[in-house]
Tab-separated table of C-alpha atoms in Angstrom:
chain	number	residue	atom	x	y	z
A	1	MET	CA	-0.235	-0.230	-0.032
A	2	THR	CA	1.633	3.297	-0.990
A	3	GLN	CA	1.181	6.881	1.882
A	4	GLN	CA	-1.373	7.584	-0.325
A	5	GLY	CA	-3.405	4.684	-0.793
A	6	LEU	CA	-2.836	5.183	3.568
A	7	ALA	CA	-4.744	8.581	3.647
A	8	ASP	CA	-7.225	7.116	1.726
A	9	LEU	CA	-8.448	5.090	4.401
A	10	ASN	CA	-10.940	6.295	7.454
A	11	VAL	CA	-8.265	7.516	9.700
A	12	PRO	CA	-9.048	9.635	12.508
A	13	GLU	CA	-7.701	13.039	13.377
A	14	ARG	CA	-5.061	12.836	15.173
A	15	VAL	CA	-4.536	13.071	19.121
A	16	LEU	CA	-1.219	14.238	20.417
A	17	ARG	CA	0.741	12.972	23.012
A	18	THR	CA	1.356	14.239	26.368
A	19	SER	CA	3.275	14.518	29.526
A	20	GLN	CA	0.354	13.870	31.778
A	21	ILE	CA	-1.457	10.480	31.956
A	22	LYS	CA	-4.882	10.217	30.747
A	23	VAL	CA	-7.707	8.495	32.070
A	24	HIS	CA	-10.507	6.652	29.838
A	25	GLY	CA	-14.468	6.613	31.081
A	26	GLU	CA	-16.116	3.443	29.375
A	27	GLU	CA	-16.301	4.834	25.904
A	28	GLY	CA	-12.279	4.477	25.627
A	29	PHE	CA	-12.184	1.055	27.264
A	30	GLU	CA	-15.337	0.306	24.748
A	31	GLY	CA	-12.647	1.187	21.734
A	32	MET	CA	-9.764	-1.083	22.849
A	33	ARG	CA	-11.874	-3.966	23.474
A	34	ARG	CA	-12.978	-3.512	19.758
A	35	ALA	CA	-8.927	-2.548	18.594
A	36	GLY	CA	-7.531	-4.991	20.324
A	37	LYS	CA	-10.046	-8.237	19.451
A	38	ILE	CA	-9.092	-7.081	15.860
A	39	ALA	CA	-5.403	-7.326	17.005
A	40	ALA	CA	-5.432	-10.453	18.599
A	41	GLU	CA	-7.247	-12.406	16.099
A	42	CYS	CA	-4.687	-11.283	13.529
A	43	LEU	CA	-1.722	-12.824	15.879
A	44	ASP	CA	-4.444	-16.304	15.829
A	45	MET	CA	-4.582	-16.187	12.217
A	46	LEU	CA	-0.460	-15.618	11.586
A	47	ALA	CA	-0.328	-18.830	13.671
A	48	ALA	CA	-0.799	-21.588	10.809
A	49	HIS	CA	1.359	-19.517	8.448
A	50	VAL	CA	4.209	-19.671	11.085
A	51	GLN	CA	6.291	-22.616	9.362
A	52	PRO	CA	9.427	-23.350	7.496
A	53	GLY	CA	10.243	-22.106	4.225
A	54	VAL	CA	7.191	-18.776	4.571
A	55	LEU	CA	8.613	-15.519	4.005
A	56	THR	CA	8.352	-12.793	6.741
A	57	ASP	CA	7.251	-10.637	3.804
A	58	GLU	CA	4.299	-12.793	3.126
A	59	LEU	CA	2.961	-12.921	6.892
A	60	ASP	CA	3.466	-8.922	6.726
A	61	ARG	CA	1.218	-8.846	3.911
A	62	LEU	CA	-1.651	-11.592	5.473
A	63	ALA	CA	-1.659	-9.293	8.527
A	64	ARG	CA	-2.058	-6.496	6.455
A	65	GLU	CA	-4.916	-7.983	4.160
A	66	PHE	CA	-6.873	-9.271	7.488
A	67	THR	CA	-6.426	-5.810	9.447
A	68	LEU	CA	-7.819	-3.976	5.872
A	69	ASP	CA	-10.667	-6.326	5.611
A	70	HIS	CA	-11.325	-6.452	8.942
A	71	GLY	CA	-12.599	-2.205	8.682
A	72	ALA	CA	-8.744	-1.706	11.244
A	73	THR	CA	-6.149	0.687	9.960
A	74	PRO	CA	-2.406	-0.671	10.504
A	75	ALA	CA	-1.267	1.558	12.456
A	76	CYS	CA	2.713	0.838	12.372
A	77	LEU	CA	2.703	1.315	8.252
A	78	PHE	CA	4.487	4.442	7.397
A	79	TYR	CA	4.617	5.390	11.369
A	80	ARG	CA	7.780	7.257	12.191
A	81	GLY	CA	8.479	5.997	8.040
A	82	TYR	CA	7.881	1.819	9.210
A	83	PRO	CA	7.692	0.728	5.876
A	84	LYS	CA	5.344	-2.474	7.067
A	85	THR	CA	2.695	-3.333	8.987
A	86	VAL	CA	3.969	-5.852	11.577
A	87	CYS	CA	7.046	-5.916	13.048
A	88	ILE	CA	8.873	-9.771	13.068
A	89	SER	CA	12.015	-10.169	15.896
A	90	PRO	CA	13.605	-13.713	15.180
A	91	ASN	CA	16.334	-15.276	17.547
A	92	HIS	CA	18.409	-12.428	18.811
A	93	VAL	CA	16.487	-9.900	17.490
A	94	VAL	CA	15.378	-8.005	20.479
A	95	CYS	CA	12.627	-6.344	18.565
A	96	HIS	CA	11.411	-4.159	15.343
A	97	GLY	CA	12.578	-6.378	12.809
A	98	ILE	CA	11.267	-5.399	9.195
A	99	PRO	CA	9.934	-8.397	7.464
A	100	GLY	CA	11.088	-8.509	4.195
A	101	GLU	CA	12.893	-11.444	2.544
A	102	ARG	CA	14.325	-13.881	5.181
A	103	TYR	CA	12.867	-17.472	5.093
A	104	LEU	CA	11.555	-19.331	8.447
A	105	ARG	CA	13.254	-21.616	9.621
A	106	GLU	CA	13.526	-25.312	11.504
A	107	GLY	CA	13.766	-24.162	15.012
A	108	ASP	CA	13.014	-20.717	15.090
A	109	ILE	CA	11.337	-18.614	17.340
A	110	LEU	CA	9.958	-15.052	16.646
A	111	ASN	CA	7.835	-12.588	17.935
A	112	ILE	CA	5.316	-10.901	16.022
A	113	ASP	CA	4.468	-7.441	17.074
A	114	VAL	CA	1.010	-5.804	15.525
A	115	THR	CA	-0.720	-2.452	16.145
A	116	VAL	CA	-4.301	-1.805	14.742
A	117	ILE	CA	-6.402	1.106	14.674
A	118	VAL	CA	-10.327	1.385	15.354
A	119	ASP	CA	-12.732	4.013	15.178
A	120	GLY	CA	-9.302	6.025	16.403
A	121	TRP	CA	-8.540	3.633	19.213
A	122	HIS	CA	-5.102	1.117	19.318
A	123	GLY	CA	-4.449	-2.682	19.899
A	124	ASP	CA	-1.303	-3.346	20.034
A	125	THR	CA	0.434	-6.605	21.169
A	126	SER	CA	2.317	-8.890	20.117
A	127	ARG	CA	3.708	-12.908	21.145
A	128	MET	CA	5.902	-15.272	20.582
A	129	TYR	CA	5.614	-18.505	17.854
A	130	GLY	CA	8.142	-21.718	17.224
A	131	VAL	CA	9.085	-22.844	13.546
A	132	GLY	CA	9.452	-26.896	13.390
A	133	ASP	CA	12.109	-28.009	16.053
A	134	VAL	CA	12.458	-25.508	18.603
A	135	PRO	CA	15.376	-26.331	21.118
A	136	PRO	CA	14.625	-26.632	24.662
A	137	ARG	CA	16.810	-23.632	25.848
A	138	ALA	CA	14.854	-21.283	23.415
A	139	ARG	CA	11.194	-22.982	24.595
A	140	ARG	CA	12.544	-22.161	28.407
A	141	LEU	CA	13.304	-18.538	27.174
A	142	VAL	CA	9.261	-18.197	26.114
A	143	ASP	CA	7.936	-19.800	29.036
A	144	VAL	CA	10.178	-17.559	31.465
A	145	THR	CA	9.437	-14.247	29.146
A	146	PHE	CA	5.208	-14.904	29.297
A	147	GLU	CA	5.521	-15.973	32.689
A	148	ALA	CA	6.905	-12.536	33.246
A	149	LEU	CA	4.298	-10.775	31.764
A	150	GLN	CA	1.566	-12.581	33.557
A	151	ARG	CA	3.871	-11.320	36.540
A	152	GLY	CA	3.703	-7.582	35.481
A	153	LEU	CA	0.109	-7.980	34.741
A	154	ALA	CA	-0.843	-9.211	38.512
A	155	VAL	CA	0.255	-6.463	39.867
A	156	VAL	CA	-1.534	-3.792	37.869
A	157	LYS	CA	-4.837	-2.172	39.863
A	158	PRO	CA	-5.491	1.210	41.806
A	159	GLY	CA	-3.163	2.600	44.470
A	160	ALA	CA	-0.076	0.317	42.958
A	161	ARG	CA	2.538	2.414	41.139
A	162	PHE	CA	4.376	1.768	37.701
A	163	GLY	CA	7.774	0.634	39.386
A	164	ASP	CA	5.560	-1.863	41.098
A	165	ILE	CA	5.854	-3.740	37.437
A	166	GLY	CA	9.054	-3.476	36.387
A	167	ALA	CA	10.437	-4.557	40.152
A	168	ALA	CA	7.645	-8.247	39.650
A	169	ILE	CA	9.438	-8.769	36.364
A	170	GLN	CA	13.035	-8.585	36.598
A	171	ILE	CA	12.768	-9.916	40.014
A	172	TYR	CA	11.938	-13.216	37.688
A	173	VAL	CA	13.320	-12.817	35.119
A	174	GLU	CA	16.810	-12.630	36.830
A	175	ALA	CA	15.791	-15.449	39.353
A	176	GLN	CA	15.403	-17.453	36.278
A	177	ARG	CA	18.975	-16.638	35.546
A	178	CYS	CA	18.435	-14.504	32.157
A	179	SER	CA	17.884	-10.773	31.843
A	180	VAL	CA	15.511	-7.785	31.197
A	181	VAL	CA	16.611	-5.509	28.279
A	182	ARG	CA	16.050	-1.947	29.324
A	183	ASP	CA	16.565	0.063	26.070
A	184	PHE	CA	13.174	-0.376	25.520
A	185	CYS	CA	9.981	-0.085	27.664
A	186	GLY	CA	6.003	0.005	27.339
A	187	HIS	CA	3.969	2.379	26.857
A	188	GLY	CA	0.461	4.289	27.061
A	189	LEU	CA	-1.885	4.295	24.545
A	190	GLY	CA	-5.696	4.626	23.248
A	191	GLN	CA	-5.908	7.430	20.804
A	192	VAL	CA	-2.328	7.820	20.867
A	193	PHE	CA	0.070	5.104	19.932
A	194	HIS	CA	3.037	5.839	21.906
A	195	ASP	CA	1.470	8.295	25.173
A	196	SER	CA	2.493	8.703	28.755
A	197	PRO	CA	3.525	6.839	30.695
A	198	ASN	CA	6.895	5.229	29.752
A	199	VAL	CA	6.280	1.480	31.469
A	200	LEU	CA	9.358	0.178	32.184
A	201	HIS	CA	10.293	-3.521	32.724
A	202	PHE	CA	12.257	-2.856	35.449
A	203	GLY	CA	12.543	-1.795	38.814
A	204	ARG	CA	11.955	-0.800	42.149
A	205	LYS	CA	8.533	-1.686	44.469
A	206	GLY	CA	7.048	1.697	45.493
A	207	GLU	CA	8.540	3.687	43.024
A	208	GLY	CA	7.395	5.913	40.075
A	209	GLU	CA	3.324	6.981	39.399
A	210	LEU	CA	0.225	6.218	40.490
A	211	ILE	CA	-1.785	3.730	38.846
A	212	LYS	CA	-5.370	4.826	38.518
A	213	PRO	CA	-8.490	3.358	37.273
A	214	GLY	CA	-9.233	4.491	33.174
A	215	MET	CA	-5.118	4.470	32.711
A	216	LEU	CA	-4.728	2.055	29.207
A	217	PHE	CA	-1.040	1.018	28.615
A	218	THR	CA	0.810	-1.805	27.248
A	219	ILE	CA	3.532	-4.183	29.711
A	220	GLU	CA	5.917	-5.842	26.990
A	221	PRO	CA	9.022	-7.343	28.844
A	222	MET	CA	12.072	-8.494	26.439
A	223	VAL	CA	13.743	-11.149	27.790
A	224	ASN	CA	17.453	-12.304	26.637
A	225	LEU	CA	18.968	-15.272	27.530
A	226	GLY	CA	22.629	-13.694	27.956
A	227	LYS	CA	22.567	-10.008	28.711
A	228	PRO	CA	20.686	-7.250	28.096
A	229	GLN	CA	22.554	-4.808	26.116
A	230	VAL	CA	21.093	-4.340	22.691
A	231	LYS	CA	22.473	-2.504	19.408
A	232	VAL	CA	19.741	-1.011	16.393
A	233	LEU	CA	21.098	-2.152	13.091
A	234	SER	CA	21.959	0.525	10.396
A	235	ASP	CA	17.881	0.304	9.115
A	236	GLY	CA	17.581	2.503	11.914
A	237	TRP	CA	14.545	0.519	13.449
A	238	THR	CA	16.008	-3.794	14.207
A	239	ALA	CA	17.648	-4.005	17.879
A	240	VAL	CA	19.529	-7.018	18.140
A	241	THR	CA	21.061	-8.767	20.948
A	242	ARG	CA	25.151	-7.271	21.282
A	243	ASP	CA	26.219	-10.516	22.587
A	244	LYS	CA	23.871	-12.700	19.916
A	245	SER	CA	21.893	-14.447	22.357
A	246	LEU	CA	18.518	-15.733	21.994
A	247	SER	CA	15.262	-12.635	22.928
A	248	ALA	CA	11.849	-13.391	23.453
A	249	GLN	CA	9.206	-11.330	23.921
A	250	PHE	CA	5.134	-11.010	25.225
A	251	GLU	CA	2.862	-7.943	25.035
A	252	HIS	CA	-0.746	-7.328	25.767
A	253	SER	CA	-2.536	-3.581	26.323
A	254	VAL	CA	-4.932	-3.008	29.570
A	255	GLY	CA	-6.608	-0.740	30.923
A	256	VAL	CA	-6.603	-0.206	34.942
A	257	THR	CA	-10.366	-1.067	36.449
A	258	GLU	CA	-11.420	-0.227	39.955
A	259	SER	CA	-10.500	-4.027	41.202
A	260	GLY	CA	-6.966	-4.661	38.976
A	261	CYS	CA	-7.040	-4.468	34.927
A	262	GLU	CA	-9.059	-5.831	31.817
A	263	ILE	CA	-6.713	-7.371	29.433
A	264	PHE	CA	-8.114	-6.173	25.896
A	265	THR	CA	-5.392	-8.256	23.504
A	266	LEU	CA	-6.082	-11.781	25.051
A	267	SER	CA	-5.934	-14.679	22.109
A	268	PRO	CA	-10.040	-15.409	21.051
A	269	ALA	CA	-8.547	-19.103	20.368
A	270	GLY	CA	-6.089	-19.179	23.393
A	271	LEU	CA	-3.082	-18.723	21.433
A	272	ASP	CA	-1.281	-16.662	22.575
A	273	LYS	CA	0.106	-18.193	25.955
A	274	PRO	CA	2.760	-21.749	26.112
A	275	PRO	CA	2.822	-24.218	24.284
A	276	ILE	CA	2.018	-22.369	21.111
A	277	GLN	CA	2.946	-22.703	17.785
A	278	GLY	CA	5.657	-25.169	16.927
A	279	LEU	CA	6.379	-24.631	20.874
A	280	GLY	CA	3.855	-27.259	22.273
């Protein structure tokens, strides 16, 4: 799709990021449910196509067609110059891998990250996939990363602080002899793709902004088998582990309720948790 083609879609008037954390009512939660459902269903659809010999660009094409066919807009396409619909990050790619002429290979693990816009609201989610027979150490990394996300989600409730999320993730991951990437973080979202606050996946309990009902944000820990340091390649997007160790990531979009949080991007088919495609 060309930039003109995207401009012809029904893209809502842009809402700007601010330093103040936005608090939303039921209208926002309903919008996030619609967007989150389509994003999750897109990742469900891709599961059957994650096979040896498939081009990552083909997965991107399928995701773009699915998004448009369901009345949504691909949020990443042309965002700050990004050229594709989804990010696909295999093996030692931490995040923001650009789909292209790379064939999936037996034993690969990969993260696919999709964001769609539905009636102005963003649904942002990612999950891990495996290709064929995946080595045990890669399966373990995926399990650890999924559990790290669950521990972060479990502490989200009114009265907690954002540092509690990071602490829960970091303590667990490091106890598993893995490391948390510090260069990237979760973020507020809603009618803005990347809004306040930044949601760190490391930190100290009791620190950070107070979590309040109506806040919307992502939690998306990136976990490395080796050291946490990353570098960005010359394309300006693809981030990889400096020591070439494997990396994994899971992401959900959530809204804070009066008693906890609502996860907007759960898989309707239950495909967003291990054992997952290729990792059973």
